[in-house]
Amino acid sequence: MTGALLLTSAPTASADYVRDQQWVLDVFTMQDTWAESQGEGVTVAVVDSGVDASHPDLAGQVLKGKDFTDSGGNAQEDVLGHGTGMASIIAGHGHGHGKGNTSGVMGLAPKAKILPLRTLRTEEDRNADETWAAAVRYAVDQGAKVINLSFSNDYGKTLSDGREAIAYAQARDVVVVAGAGNNGGDISYPAALPGVVAVGAVDKDANLWDNSNTGKELTITAPGVDILSADPTRSSGYAVASGTSDATAYVSATAALVRAKYPDLTAGQVINRLIKSASFLGHKGLKAPDEGYGYGIIRPNKAVTMDIPKGPKEGPLGKLPSQASSKAGSGSAGNDDSSTRAKKKSSSISLPLVLGGIAAVVVLGGIIFAVVRSRGNRGDGGPGPGGPNGGPPAPSMDYPPRQSHAWPPPHPTAAPGQAQHPNPYTSHPPHQGQ
């Protein structure tokens, strides 16, 4: 991928420049949706690089969580920035001094709580199968109702630890959401596992992102291009990025909205509501499930307002074999056996985050820097040279280095106050192909 500026004009006078960049809030008519549900009473576990609990847009939303890395540090710290970004997309509430929360990032479920579970610290760290599996079990035992997995295996399928942990979650009524991958290949693991909500990415025009992985396992798609989120590693505190990572967080947030509005629904019935309320948004000739769009693009407002029958308790996606879920949770409160277990295991898979491909940092105060940030969710493209059966995994070429550009450019290409982008998300009939 080559670096590119994501913004098309210099900052304009507005209530909050950061808030103005969150196009998803407008296309999803979130003000109307929040009148129905804000995710209150629902805990979403973010298995990631930690979550910066001090970020003003997340203050009070982040639970203590747990660090599963060898560092034994604090899950409320995030030196990579990715986990904080996902948390802000899910449950950011913005900030403001005496003017309401009119500044900063708003997530789709601003009253949900975030359980941060740190399973890696830097881009170079291996997110071992048994490490994130222990975090998933811990999330279940701590009462999380949705688990966000914005990462994928670099090579091969999810190992037994991961499969058993996800089965453990499914058997205990938890919605598990994972990114499809960012290399334009097949659906990555763990997203490809039965019962997991596998998420692809679309852009402002409701078109599939070029790098979004596709396949028969894809469940649903969500906005994942030019997404603004919190980032404590940037001087502004924000970044703009693209990837199925961000799309996954939007689906997790929508699941939280549904769980808050309909607390009697099972995890399978929540997934059913996500699917039945989705739409192909004018893409004609598609039949659900489509390998590029799954059952369609999420529509949070419809997910909480449509008259949809509950359906079977197990939901439409099925589950992993139940016998795998019979093991007790190894990461329950006060029990650190999961960390010890992770250290003893020798098998691991290189699991860089589903980091969105191109990112731009938003700097308030009149100076904007566009930063290309790699959110390299590597897809499950098979073992490849030097894969798990032939030594350490070979480096993946779809994880570009960071590049940065000064912003604004010397000659802005668009003038302030230009017409707003049309909203294809509201101009098409409901879900097609079912």
Steps between C-alpha positions, in 0.01 A plus 500: 500500500617853430452795728211733427340799666160409632357847556401723210487845653651714769328514839183707502332690779271255679391389843765231493720398208550147634126444539442630147724228354284218641291443188364174641294685762314682225440213261369285784280781643640419842314779682176316424655166590625623838144588591435124484823360649847614601639166609430561867564203729706311239871421535703462180838329535773642276773237455776715363797721597335643810277807531616840622250569779625859533390607152233768548259330261510177703518632856284288728426240232802274547499223760818374666549210262810283494839483332576158352842591359832397652543856626226453759413865459183703504221431249396867531822602325541484123836574340383384156173691486296239319295372793413854605381571148270199501366589843421854386309375195297278731443715808656843458284771658686808383588779738434867561536763768165646591361445152403135516698227330517684169870439437702188424404148399152357545467124487181330387430372853616788725359354821650152461795408720835388358691207653860543377695177459856560385652212306780691325676832540676587172469422131790258533342294778352161428142471608524130578192284461505388860544859623195649333307180577563555871376858458179380332430260788568775751259731317225239524563442870488877563156532345581650160207458261695592185864420419682710238789324321652754261783269395561193291744212473790565266532137397286189534182441693429593858656239729315292757537759778330768297228272370419371847493852644257620235285191553509581872367849424233376261373246751463779757291737290772740381509663155849462348592743221823483294658673201497328160848621412666774293693331219219443253526123548289237671325558832755489781483305824355522760233684295449192280405277794136387532281739697746792488368819341755553220514865394607662173546871427314747278554868421287817505330394177403161652746330264727216610851613599755362252709333772212343690527121504213304348355151513204285593570544873443877486205603715457873460671821395537838669674835446877454500645772275621841622386427856597747770577356842687581820876438492712580807823456301426810290558853622142592409355195673328388178566320172313411183542147366357234271456128567268220604623567852289815519205328331516226763474759778190651338333159491594431863348836594181420310479167680528691829212728395284195427594325825408811697166546321407129503665344808290184469651404163766232484832568327374306200183707487704821522701382200175418323381856556828642364462285188130559440537877535799522264466623141683472171419871460429501129759246389280309260527135408649386829367200688555456872743394619720673244874430517581871495220652709378204703138560595543871436619820667405557862226751578508578874172688501315216327670247726331656803170608343393243239230247579708183475394162641738367763576184306669190642715550810812368326476760224579471129877446515522186712772437756824317553462146643362521850748252647775758452318736735485265795833610643488748785611855425871521562502876536243555774542783746792456734637209300818565305539144374419623150815712486716215625338269249574743220868516595537122506340442162748498213256529209415852390374678193617839381190710562553862407187703560238566239644850483331713237715553191538877456473739796512876549550674831257782577670785690269760651588867526528567127784258408407167346749224423397209278677186617490174314453238767525132442217304652616180338254225565665230300263258348508126525670430173632158594836405645712653226877469491638420840152459646409316817611167356833627379646722767414855604247684283645705218451877520170619356520763229157649559604686813637832365727725708370826641535802275411858583415814307459860610145630503347715362675487161639825353205527260182348648301309241160580645356810655337517841125461506470275195186289462460206733558150373173335385372230730444171316428333833151647514396499136458131428246229579546262791701181497501319170555135415357329808 
